[in-house]
């Protein structure tokens, strides 16, 4: 496998990409790049523009403005040399139902101009050995997804573009595919994937772009994601009004939630909740409940995309 | 284009289409043989209940020329249906089964894939035509149609079947375009019905010799000796429909926004 890693040329690059359908801005000025060895996750709600962006990258849709590049070349359907370096799975996996798993892969290998031995490798990578002679129409949803992934992985391409790769897989399958993608990335494959499941993305991606209503609203590393997660200290006492007054006198900014709990979000309170406990005990208002709560990822996603956050 | 041809041939081989189209042609040959049997033995046919008391088969003479004309008519009218459905399937299935998106970002060009689809569909249609001729001649000999079998009559009749089938197959390129641009079976099947009806209506109005979709039937002599043979413009129209359909299909696969 040759690589562009040495030249730092991104495997995929979006430059101010926009795609409009009349007044609908499916993609609205997205700029991002995916480098070798990176797992970049486009995270967004259904209809956010993830698939449109991916289809544009793959030359299936023409941009209204901006451009997309693969390995430094502007994407066009005729760019035959570029397509030999790209594997993809767009939306739901599709296969020819009357062909077996092996035949479906054989068709794709021929069209990708790959040697026949790549078929066995892909079958083994996706654990499809016992299904190789089974017709695609007789596969379970999970195995159809595996077949779709196997087609994308044929020939170990330098760039993998996967739209919702965990769709239809059971938990063991999700874990297996996650490990496989991490291994491929470690070997230098650039991976661009889309998902609406933040928890899965958090486990897999090295970089995350949150896309909402066609716009890339924020981009972060996996480490940044954990830092952006909101935390708060939740306090319950027998006299909440007095406790809030004591905390305010000590320089904290307590809030009362709809269910009557007091929350404090300051760094000192979060780092030293024992000091809060001591403060309340010394003031004669000992806490009945004191706990640091971490925002779940779904709530974070809703907050970042400006959606209504459930109480 | 070899890879694309391989893929299309494998898909066709594994489908039920070869058998169903072969069955349809077989039914056509059997129907032709039945009509010829009735024409050869009208009294026996009446005794067997194959012919109603008031039935008229005056236009079908018990000759090789007439019989091969009947086979040409089958390849014209039946051909639009059978060959047309084959073309609809070859293109429409990629959208019905959502496999089209897998064909769009490959080292094998989209144009090669489109041309392979047309080539394989047309190739199978020609093989079906060959079967129609061989089976039809076999049935003709078995029925004992009178006349000099070795004369130029059979050669001319076979040529008429081949040319009629070629004209019909050429026109089915339009259904490949309709299935692509319409992203599925239904728009193409609708187009097929429109073509069938307009071909009949335009021919009945007397303009069929210039109307491309009426040309195969007129070439086969389906509307009787009273109708004129197709004009040169009609044949050129068939060529134009074919070239434009193939080019437009390739253009559509290359330049359309593939959102499904």
Coordinates of C-alpha atoms in Angstrom, one line a residue:
Chain A
X1 CA 0.0 0.0 0.0
X2 CA 1.5 3.3 -1.0
X3 CA 0.8 6.3 1.1
X4 CA 0.7 10.1 0.8
X5 CA 1.4 10.4 4.5
X6 CA 5.0 11.5 3.8
X7 CA 3.8 14.4 1.7
X8 CA 1.1 15.4 4.3
X9 CA -1.4 15.5 1.5
X10 CA -4.8 14.8 3.1
X11 CA -6.5 11.7 1.8
X12 CA -9.8 13.7 1.7
X13 CA -10.4 17.4 1.8
X14 CA -13.6 19.5 1.7
X15 CA -13.0 23.2 0.8
X16 CA -16.0 25.4 1.5
X17 CA -18.3 22.7 0.2
X18 CA -21.9 23.6 -0.4
X19 CA -24.7 21.7 -2.0
X20 CA -28.1 23.4 -2.4
X21 CA -31.3 22.0 -3.7
X22 CA -33.3 25.1 -4.5
X23 CA -33.7 26.9 -1.1
X24 CA -32.6 23.8 0.8
X25 CA -28.9 24.0 1.9
X26 CA -28.1 20.4 2.4
X27 CA -24.4 21.2 2.9
X28 CA -23.4 24.8 3.6
X29 CA -19.8 25.7 3.5
X30 CA -18.0 22.6 5.0
X31 CA -14.2 22.6 5.2
X32 CA -12.4 19.7 6.7
X33 CA -9.6 17.2 5.9
X34 CA -8.8 13.7 6.7
X35 CA -5.2 12.5 6.9
X36 CA -3.6 9.1 6.7
X37 CA -4.0 7.1 9.9
X38 CA -6.8 9.3 11.1
X39 CA -10.4 8.2 11.9
X40 CA -12.5 11.3 11.3
X41 CA -16.2 11.0 12.3
X42 CA -18.9 13.3 10.9
X43 CA -21.5 13.3 13.6
X44 CA -24.9 14.7 13.0
X45 CA -28.6 14.1 13.3
X46 CA -30.5 12.4 10.5
X47 CA -30.7 14.9 7.6
X48 CA -27.8 17.0 8.9
X49 CA -26.0 16.7 5.6
X50 CA -23.5 13.9 6.3
X51 CA -24.5 11.6 3.5
X52 CA -24.7 14.5 1.0
X53 CA -21.2 15.5 2.0
X54 CA -20.0 11.9 1.6
X55 CA -21.7 11.4 -1.8
X56 CA -20.1 14.7 -3.0
X57 CA -16.7 13.4 -1.9
X58 CA -17.3 10.3 -3.9
X59 CA -18.2 12.2 -7.0
X60 CA -21.8 11.1 -6.9
X61 CA -23.1 14.6 -6.4
X62 CA -21.8 17.8 -7.9
X63 CA -21.0 20.6 -5.5
X64 CA -23.0 23.8 -5.8
X65 CA -19.9 25.7 -4.5
X66 CA -16.5 24.8 -3.2
X67 CA -14.7 21.6 -4.0
X68 CA -13.7 18.2 -2.7
X69 CA -10.3 16.6 -3.2
X70 CA -9.0 13.1 -2.9
X71 CA -5.2 12.7 -2.4
X72 CA -4.8 16.3 -3.7
X73 CA -6.9 15.8 -6.9
X74 CA -10.2 17.5 -7.4
X75 CA -12.9 14.9 -7.5
X76 CA -14.5 14.0 -10.7
X77 CA -16.3 10.8 -11.8
X78 CA -13.6 10.2 -14.5
X79 CA -10.7 10.2 -11.9
X80 CA -10.0 6.5 -12.4
X81 CA -6.6 6.5 -10.6
X82 CA -8.1 8.0 -7.5
X83 CA -11.0 5.6 -7.2
X84 CA -8.6 2.6 -7.0
X85 CA -7.4 4.1 -3.7
X86 CA -10.9 4.6 -2.2
X87 CA -13.3 2.1 -0.5
X88 CA -16.7 3.2 0.5
X89 CA -20.0 2.2 2.0
X90 CA -22.8 4.7 1.4
X91 CA -26.0 4.5 3.5
X92 CA -27.5 1.0 3.5
X93 CA -25.4 -1.8 2.3
X94 CA -26.6 -3.1 -1.1
X95 CA -25.7 -6.3 -3.0
X96 CA -27.0 -8.4 -5.8
X97 CA -29.4 -10.8 -4.1
X98 CA -29.1 -13.6 -6.5
X99 CA -25.2 -13.7 -6.3
X100 CA -23.4 -15.3 -3.4
X101 CA -21.3 -13.3 -1.0
X102 CA -18.1 -14.5 -2.8
X103 CA -19.7 -13.6 -6.2
X104 CA -20.7 -10.1 -5.0
X105 CA -17.1 -9.5 -3.9
X106 CA -15.8 -11.0 -7.1
X107 CA -17.9 -8.5 -9.2
X108 CA -16.6 -5.6 -7.1
X109 CA -13.0 -6.8 -7.2
X110 CA -13.2 -7.0 -11.0
X111 CA -14.7 -3.6 -11.2
X112 CA -12.0 -2.3 -8.9
X113 CA -9.3 -4.1 -11.0
X114 CA -8.1 -6.0 -8.0
X115 CA -6.5 -9.5 -7.9
X116 CA -8.7 -12.4 -6.9
X117 CA -6.9 -13.0 -3.6
X118 CA -8.2 -9.8 -2.2
X119 CA -11.6 -11.4 -2.0
X120 CA -10.5 -14.1 0.5
X121 CA -8.7 -11.4 2.6
X122 CA -11.9 -9.3 2.8
X123 CA -14.0 -12.3 3.6
X124 CA -11.6 -13.2 6.4
X125 CA -11.4 -9.6 7.7
X126 CA -15.2 -9.4 8.1
X127 CA -15.7 -13.0 9.3
X128 CA -17.8 -14.1 6.4
X129 CA -16.0 -17.4 5.7
X130 CA -19.1 -19.5 6.5
X131 CA -21.3 -17.3 4.4
X132 CA -19.1 -17.1 1.3
X133 CA -21.3 -19.4 -0.8
X134 CA -24.6 -18.1 0.6
X135 CA -26.8 -15.9 -1.6
X136 CA -26.8 -12.3 -0.5
X137 CA -30.6 -12.3 -0.3
X138 CA -30.4 -15.0 2.4
X139 CA -28.1 -13.0 4.7
X140 CA -29.2 -11.4 8.0
X141 CA -29.1 -7.6 8.2
X142 CA -25.8 -7.8 10.2
X143 CA -24.2 -10.0 7.6
X144 CA -25.4 -7.7 4.8
X145 CA -23.6 -4.9 6.6
X146 CA -20.5 -7.1 6.8
X147 CA -20.7 -7.7 3.1
X148 CA -21.0 -4.0 2.4
X149 CA -18.0 -3.4 4.6
X150 CA -16.1 -6.2 2.9
X151 CA -16.7 -4.6 -0.5
X152 CA -15.4 -1.3 0.9
X153 CA -12.3 -3.0 2.3
X154 CA -11.4 -4.9 -0.8
X155 CA -7.7 -4.3 -1.7
X156 CA -7.1 -2.4 1.5
X157 CA -7.7 1.1 0.1
X158 CA -5.9 4.1 1.4
X159 CA -9.1 6.0 2.2
X160 CA -12.2 4.3 3.6
X161 CA -15.4 6.3 3.5
X162 CA -18.1 4.6 5.6
X163 CA -21.6 5.9 6.2
X164 CA -23.0 4.6 9.5
X165 CA -20.6 1.5 9.5
X166 CA -22.2 0.1 12.7
X167 CA -25.7 -0.1 11.2
X168 CA -27.4 -3.5 11.8
X169 CA -24.5 -5.0 13.7
X170 CA -24.9 -6.6 17.1
X171 CA -22.8 -5.4 20.0
X172 CA -20.1 -8.0 19.4
X173 CA -20.1 -7.0 15.7
X174 CA -19.8 -3.3 16.5
X175 CA -16.8 -4.1 18.8
X176 CA -15.2 -6.3 16.1
X177 CA -15.6 -3.6 13.4
X178 CA -14.3 -0.9 15.7
X179 CA -11.1 -3.0 16.4
X180 CA -10.7 -3.6 12.7
X181 CA -11.0 0.0 11.7
X182 CA -8.6 1.0 14.5
X183 CA -6.1 -1.6 13.2
X184 CA -6.5 -0.3 9.6
X185 CA -6.0 3.3 10.8
X186 CA -2.9 2.3 12.7
X187 CA -1.6 0.8 9.4
X188 CA -2.0 4.2 7.7
X189 CA -5.5 4.0 6.3
X190 CA -7.5 7.3 6.4
X191 CA -11.0 6.7 7.5
X192 CA -13.9 9.1 7.2
X193 CA -17.1 7.8 8.7
X194 CA -20.5 9.3 9.5
X195 CA -22.6 8.4 12.5
X196 CA -25.5 9.7 14.6
X197 CA -24.4 7.7 17.6
X198 CA -22.0 9.8 19.7
X199 CA -21.1 7.1 22.1
X200 CA -19.8 4.9 19.3
X201 CA -17.9 7.8 17.7
X202 CA -16.3 8.7 21.0
X203 CA -14.9 5.2 21.2
X204 CA -13.6 5.1 17.7
X205 CA -12.7 8.5 16.2
X206 CA -9.5 10.4 16.6
X207 CA -11.3 13.6 15.4
X208 CA -14.9 14.5 15.3
X209 CA -16.8 17.1 13.2
X210 CA -20.3 17.9 14.3
X211 CA -22.5 18.7 11.4
X212 CA -25.9 20.3 11.8
X213 CA -28.2 21.7 9.2
X214 CA -25.5 21.5 6.6
X215 CA -22.9 23.4 8.6
X216 CA -19.8 22.1 10.4
X217 CA -20.5 23.7 13.8
X218 CA -17.5 22.4 15.7
X219 CA -14.5 20.2 15.2
X220 CA -12.6 18.5 18.0
X221 CA -10.2 15.7 18.9
X222 CA -11.5 12.8 20.9
X223 CA -9.7 14.3 23.9
X224 CA -11.5 17.6 23.4
X225 CA -14.8 15.8 23.3
X226 CA -14.3 14.6 26.9
X227 CA -13.3 18.1 28.0
X228 CA -16.4 19.6 26.5
X229 CA -18.6 17.3 28.5
X230 CA -20.3 19.4 31.2
X231 CA -20.0 18.4 34.8
X232 CA -21.8 19.6 37.9
X233 CA -21.8 18.9 41.6
X234 CA -25.3 17.9 42.8
X235 CA -26.1 18.6 46.5
X236 CA -29.2 17.7 48.6
X237 CA -29.6 18.8 52.2
X238 CA -32.6 18.9 54.6
X239 CA -32.7 22.7 54.1
X240 CA -31.9 23.6 50.5
X241 CA -32.5 27.3 51.0
X242 CA -29.9 27.5 53.8
X243 CA -27.5 25.4 51.9
X244 CA -27.7 27.7 48.8
X245 CA -27.2 30.7 51.0
X246 CA -24.1 29.1 52.7
X247 CA -22.6 28.2 49.3
X248 CA -23.3 31.7 48.0
X249 CA -21.6 33.3 51.0
X250 CA -18.5 31.0 50.3
X251 CA -18.3 32.4 46.7
X252 CA -20.0 29.6 44.8
X253 CA -22.9 30.1 42.3
X254 CA -25.5 27.5 43.2
X255 CA -28.5 26.8 41.0
X256 CA -31.6 25.0 42.0
X257 CA -32.9 22.4 39.5
X258 CA -36.6 21.7 38.8
X259 CA -36.5 18.7 41.1
X260 CA -35.1 20.8 44.0
X261 CA -31.4 19.8 43.9
X262 CA -28.7 22.4 44.2
X263 CA -26.0 22.3 41.5
X264 CA -22.6 24.0 41.5
X265 CA -20.4 24.0 38.3
X266 CA -17.3 25.9 39.4
X267 CA -14.0 24.2 38.9
X268 CA -13.1 24.3 42.6
X269 CA -16.3 22.6 43.7
X270 CA -15.9 19.9 41.0
X271 CA -12.2 19.3 41.9
X272 CA -12.7 19.4 45.7
X273 CA -16.3 18.3 46.6
X274 CA -14.9 17.2 50.0
X275 CA -14.4 20.9 50.8
X276 CA -18.1 21.6 50.0
X277 CA -19.1 18.8 52.3
X278 CA -16.9 20.3 55.1
X279 CA -18.3 23.8 54.5
X280 CA -21.9 22.6 54.8
X281 CA -21.3 20.4 57.9
X282 CA -19.5 23.3 59.6
X283 CA -22.4 25.6 58.9
X284 CA -24.8 23.1 60.4
X285 CA -26.4 22.0 57.1
X286 CA -24.8 18.6 56.4
X287 CA -25.3 17.2 52.9
X288 CA -27.6 14.1 52.4
X289 CA -26.4 13.6 48.9
X290 CA -23.2 14.9 47.2
X291 CA -22.2 13.7 43.7
X292 CA -20.4 14.8 40.6
X293 CA -22.6 14.3 37.6
X294 CA -21.1 14.0 34.1
X295 CA -23.3 15.0 31.1
X296 CA -24.0 12.1 28.9
X297 CA -22.8 12.3 25.3
X298 CA -26.2 12.5 23.8
X299 CA -27.0 15.6 25.9
X300 CA -23.7 17.1 24.9
X301 CA -24.5 16.6 21.3
X302 CA -27.9 18.2 21.7
X303 CA -26.4 21.1 23.5
X304 CA -23.7 21.6 20.8
X305 CA -26.3 21.5 18.1
X306 CA -28.6 23.9 19.9
X307 CA -31.3 21.3 20.4
X308 CA -33.6 21.2 23.3
X309 CA -31.8 19.4 26.2
X310 CA -34.1 17.2 28.2
X311 CA -34.3 18.2 31.9
Chain B
X1 CA -14.8 -2.6 -20.3
X2 CA -14.0 -6.4 -19.8
X3 CA -14.6 -6.1 -16.0
X4 CA -18.0 -4.4 -16.6
X5 CA -19.0 -7.1 -19.2
X6 CA -18.0 -9.8 -16.8
X7 CA -20.1 -8.3 -14.0
X8 CA -23.2 -7.8 -16.3
X9 CA -22.9 -11.3 -17.7
X10 CA -22.7 -12.9 -14.2
X11 CA -25.6 -10.9 -13.0
X12 CA -27.7 -11.9 -16.0
X13 CA -26.7 -15.6 -15.7
X14 CA -27.6 -15.7 -12.1
X15 CA -31.0 -14.1 -12.6
X16 CA -34.2 -15.7 -13.8
X17 CA -34.3 -13.4 -16.8
X18 CA -32.6 -15.8 -19.3
X19 CA -35.2 -18.5 -18.5
X20 CA -38.2 -16.2 -18.4
X21 CA -37.3 -14.6 -21.7
X22 CA -36.5 -17.9 -23.3
X23 CA -39.9 -19.2 -22.1
X24 CA -41.6 -16.1 -23.6
X25 CA -40.0 -16.7 -27.0
X26 CA -40.9 -20.4 -26.8
X27 CA -44.5 -19.3 -26.2
X28 CA -44.2 -17.0 -29.2
X29 CA -42.9 -19.9 -31.4
X30 CA -45.6 -22.2 -30.2
X31 CA -48.2 -19.6 -31.0
X32 CA -46.7 -19.1 -34.5
X33 CA -46.7 -22.9 -35.0
X34 CA -50.4 -23.1 -33.8
X35 CA -51.5 -20.5 -36.3
X36 CA -49.6 -22.2 -39.0
X37 CA -51.1 -25.5 -38.1
X38 CA -54.6 -24.0 -38.2
X39 CA -53.8 -22.4 -41.6
X40 CA -52.5 -25.8 -42.9
X41 CA -55.3 -27.9 -41.5
X42 CA -58.4 -25.6 -40.9
X43 CA -60.8 -28.5 -40.9
X44 CA -58.7 -30.5 -38.4
X45 CA -58.4 -27.4 -36.3
X46 CA -62.2 -26.9 -36.2
X47 CA -62.6 -30.6 -35.2
X48 CA -60.1 -30.1 -32.4
X49 CA -61.9 -27.0 -31.2
X50 CA -58.8 -24.8 -32.0
X51 CA -60.9 -22.6 -34.3
X52 CA -64.2 -21.0 -33.8
X53 CA -66.9 -21.4 -36.4
X54 CA -66.6 -17.8 -37.5
X55 CA -62.8 -17.5 -37.2
X56 CA -61.0 -16.1 -40.2
X57 CA -57.3 -16.7 -40.9
X58 CA -57.4 -15.4 -44.4
X59 CA -54.3 -13.3 -44.1
X60 CA -52.1 -16.2 -43.0
X61 CA -51.3 -18.4 -46.0
X62 CA -49.8 -21.9 -45.4
X63 CA -46.4 -20.9 -46.9
X64 CA -42.9 -20.4 -45.6
X65 CA -43.0 -16.7 -46.6
X66 CA -46.1 -16.2 -44.5
X67 CA -44.8 -18.2 -41.6
X68 CA -41.5 -16.4 -41.4
X69 CA -43.4 -13.1 -41.7
X70 CA -45.3 -14.2 -38.6
X71 CA -42.0 -14.9 -36.8
X72 CA -40.8 -11.4 -37.8
X73 CA -44.1 -9.9 -36.4
X74 CA -43.4 -11.8 -33.1
X75 CA -40.0 -10.3 -33.0
X76 CA -41.4 -6.9 -33.5
X77 CA -44.4 -6.8 -31.2
X78 CA -43.3 -9.5 -28.7
X79 CA -39.8 -8.2 -29.0
X80 CA -40.6 -4.7 -27.7
X81 CA -42.2 -6.4 -24.7
X82 CA -39.6 -9.1 -24.1
X83 CA -36.4 -7.3 -25.2
X84 CA -37.7 -4.1 -23.6
X85 CA -38.3 -5.7 -20.2
X86 CA -34.8 -7.1 -20.3
X87 CA -33.4 -3.7 -20.9
X88 CA -35.6 -2.3 -18.1
X89 CA -34.3 -4.9 -15.7
X90 CA -30.6 -4.5 -16.6
X91 CA -30.7 -0.8 -15.7
X92 CA -33.7 -0.6 -13.3
X93 CA -32.5 -3.2 -10.9
X94 CA -29.5 -1.1 -9.9
X95 CA -31.9 1.5 -8.6
X96 CA -34.5 -0.9 -7.2
X97 CA -31.8 -2.8 -5.3
X98 CA -29.8 0.4 -4.4
X99 CA -26.7 -1.1 -6.0
X100 CA -26.2 1.8 -8.5
X101 CA -24.3 3.8 -5.9
X102 CA -21.7 1.1 -5.7
X103 CA -20.9 1.5 -9.4
X104 CA -20.2 5.2 -9.3
X105 CA -16.7 5.6 -7.8
X106 CA -14.7 2.8 -9.3
X107 CA -11.6 2.5 -11.5
X108 CA -14.0 1.0 -14.1
X109 CA -15.7 4.1 -15.7
X110 CA -19.4 4.7 -15.5
X111 CA -19.4 4.9 -19.3
X112 CA -17.9 1.4 -19.5
X113 CA -20.6 0.1 -17.1
X114 CA -23.4 1.7 -19.2
X115 CA -22.0 0.3 -22.4
X116 CA -21.5 -3.1 -20.9
X117 CA -25.2 -3.1 -19.8
X118 CA -26.4 -2.2 -23.3
X119 CA -24.0 -4.8 -24.8
X120 CA -25.1 -7.6 -22.6
X121 CA -28.8 -6.8 -22.9
X122 CA -28.5 -6.5 -26.7
X123 CA -26.4 -9.7 -26.9
X124 CA -28.9 -11.7 -25.0
X125 CA -31.7 -10.3 -27.2
X126 CA -29.8 -11.4 -30.3
X127 CA -29.3 -14.9 -28.8
X128 CA -33.0 -15.0 -28.2
X129 CA -33.6 -14.0 -31.8
X130 CA -31.4 -16.8 -32.9
X131 CA -33.4 -19.2 -30.7
X132 CA -36.6 -17.8 -32.2
X133 CA -35.3 -18.5 -35.7
X134 CA -34.0 -22.0 -35.0
X135 CA -37.0 -23.1 -33.0
X136 CA -39.3 -21.5 -35.6
X137 CA -37.7 -23.2 -38.5
X138 CA -37.8 -26.5 -36.6
X139 CA -41.5 -26.1 -35.9
X140 CA -42.1 -25.1 -39.6
X141 CA -40.4 -28.3 -40.9
X142 CA -42.2 -30.4 -38.3
X143 CA -45.5 -29.0 -39.5
X144 CA -44.6 -29.7 -43.0
X145 CA -45.2 -26.3 -44.5
X146 CA -45.2 -26.7 -48.2
X147 CA -42.8 -25.1 -50.5
X148 CA -39.1 -25.2 -51.4
X149 CA -37.4 -25.1 -48.1
X150 CA -34.0 -24.6 -49.6
X151 CA -34.9 -21.7 -51.8
X152 CA -34.3 -18.0 -51.2
X153 CA -37.7 -17.7 -49.5
X154 CA -36.3 -19.0 -46.2
X155 CA -33.1 -16.9 -46.5
X156 CA -35.2 -13.8 -47.1
X157 CA -37.6 -14.7 -44.4
X158 CA -34.9 -15.2 -41.8
X159 CA -33.2 -12.0 -42.9
X160 CA -36.5 -10.2 -42.3
X161 CA -36.7 -11.7 -38.8
X162 CA -33.1 -10.7 -38.0
X163 CA -33.5 -7.1 -39.3
X164 CA -36.9 -6.7 -37.5
X165 CA -35.3 -8.0 -34.2
X166 CA -32.3 -5.7 -34.7
X167 CA -34.6 -2.7 -35.2
X168 CA -36.6 -3.7 -32.1
X169 CA -33.5 -4.3 -30.0
X170 CA -32.0 -0.9 -31.1
X171 CA -35.2 0.9 -30.0
X172 CA -35.1 -0.7 -26.5
X173 CA -32.1 1.5 -25.7
X174 CA -34.7 4.1 -24.8
X175 CA -35.9 1.9 -21.9
X176 CA -32.3 1.9 -20.5
X177 CA -32.4 5.6 -20.5
X178 CA -35.9 5.7 -18.9
X179 CA -34.9 3.2 -16.2
X180 CA -31.7 5.3 -15.4
X181 CA -33.2 8.7 -15.4
X182 CA -36.3 7.4 -13.7
X183 CA -34.2 5.5 -11.2
X184 CA -36.2 2.3 -11.3
X185 CA -38.5 0.0 -13.1
X186 CA -41.8 1.9 -13.2
X187 CA -40.8 4.9 -15.3
X188 CA -39.2 2.6 -17.9
X189 CA -42.2 0.3 -17.9
X190 CA -44.5 3.3 -18.4
X191 CA -42.3 4.4 -21.3
X192 CA -42.5 0.9 -22.8
X193 CA -46.3 1.0 -22.7
X194 CA -46.4 4.5 -24.2
X195 CA -44.1 3.3 -27.0
X196 CA -46.3 0.2 -27.7
X197 CA -49.5 2.3 -27.9
X198 CA -48.1 5.2 -29.9
X199 CA -46.5 2.8 -32.4
X200 CA -49.9 1.2 -33.0
X201 CA -51.7 4.5 -33.2
X202 CA -49.3 6.3 -35.4
X203 CA -49.2 3.3 -37.8
X204 CA -53.0 3.1 -37.8
X205 CA -53.0 6.8 -38.8
X206 CA -50.8 6.0 -41.7
X207 CA -47.6 7.8 -40.6
X208 CA -45.9 4.7 -39.3
X209 CA -43.3 4.6 -42.1
X210 CA -41.7 7.7 -40.6
X211 CA -42.2 7.0 -37.0
X212 CA -39.2 5.1 -35.5
X213 CA -41.3 3.0 -33.0
X214 CA -43.6 1.7 -35.8
X215 CA -40.7 0.8 -38.1
X216 CA -40.0 -2.7 -36.8
X217 CA -43.6 -3.8 -37.1
X218 CA -43.9 -2.3 -40.6
X219 CA -40.6 -4.0 -41.6
X220 CA -42.1 -7.3 -40.4
X221 CA -45.2 -6.6 -42.5
X222 CA -47.5 -6.8 -39.5
X223 CA -50.1 -4.3 -40.7
X224 CA -50.7 -6.1 -44.0
X225 CA -49.8 -5.5 -47.6
X226 CA -51.8 -2.3 -47.7
X227 CA -49.3 -0.5 -45.5
X228 CA -46.2 1.1 -47.1
X229 CA -42.8 -0.2 -46.2
X230 CA -40.8 2.0 -43.7
X231 CA -39.3 5.1 -45.3
X232 CA -35.5 5.7 -45.1
X233 CA -36.3 8.4 -42.7
X234 CA -38.0 5.8 -40.5
X235 CA -34.9 3.6 -40.4
X236 CA -32.7 6.7 -39.7
X237 CA -35.1 7.6 -36.9
X238 CA -34.5 4.2 -35.3
X239 CA -30.7 4.8 -35.5
X240 CA -31.2 8.3 -34.0
X241 CA -33.3 7.0 -31.1
X242 CA -30.6 4.4 -30.4
X243 CA -27.6 6.7 -30.6
X244 CA -29.3 9.4 -28.6
X245 CA -30.6 7.0 -25.9
X246 CA -27.2 5.3 -25.4
X247 CA -25.4 8.7 -25.3
X248 CA -28.0 10.2 -23.0
X249 CA -27.8 7.2 -20.7
X250 CA -24.0 7.5 -20.5
X251 CA -24.3 11.2 -20.0
X252 CA -26.8 10.8 -17.2
X253 CA -24.7 8.2 -15.3
X254 CA -21.7 10.5 -15.6
X255 CA -23.2 13.9 -14.8
X256 CA -26.5 13.5 -12.9
X257 CA -26.6 14.0 -9.1
X258 CA -26.9 10.5 -7.7
X259 CA -28.7 11.1 -4.5
X260 CA -30.1 7.6 -4.1

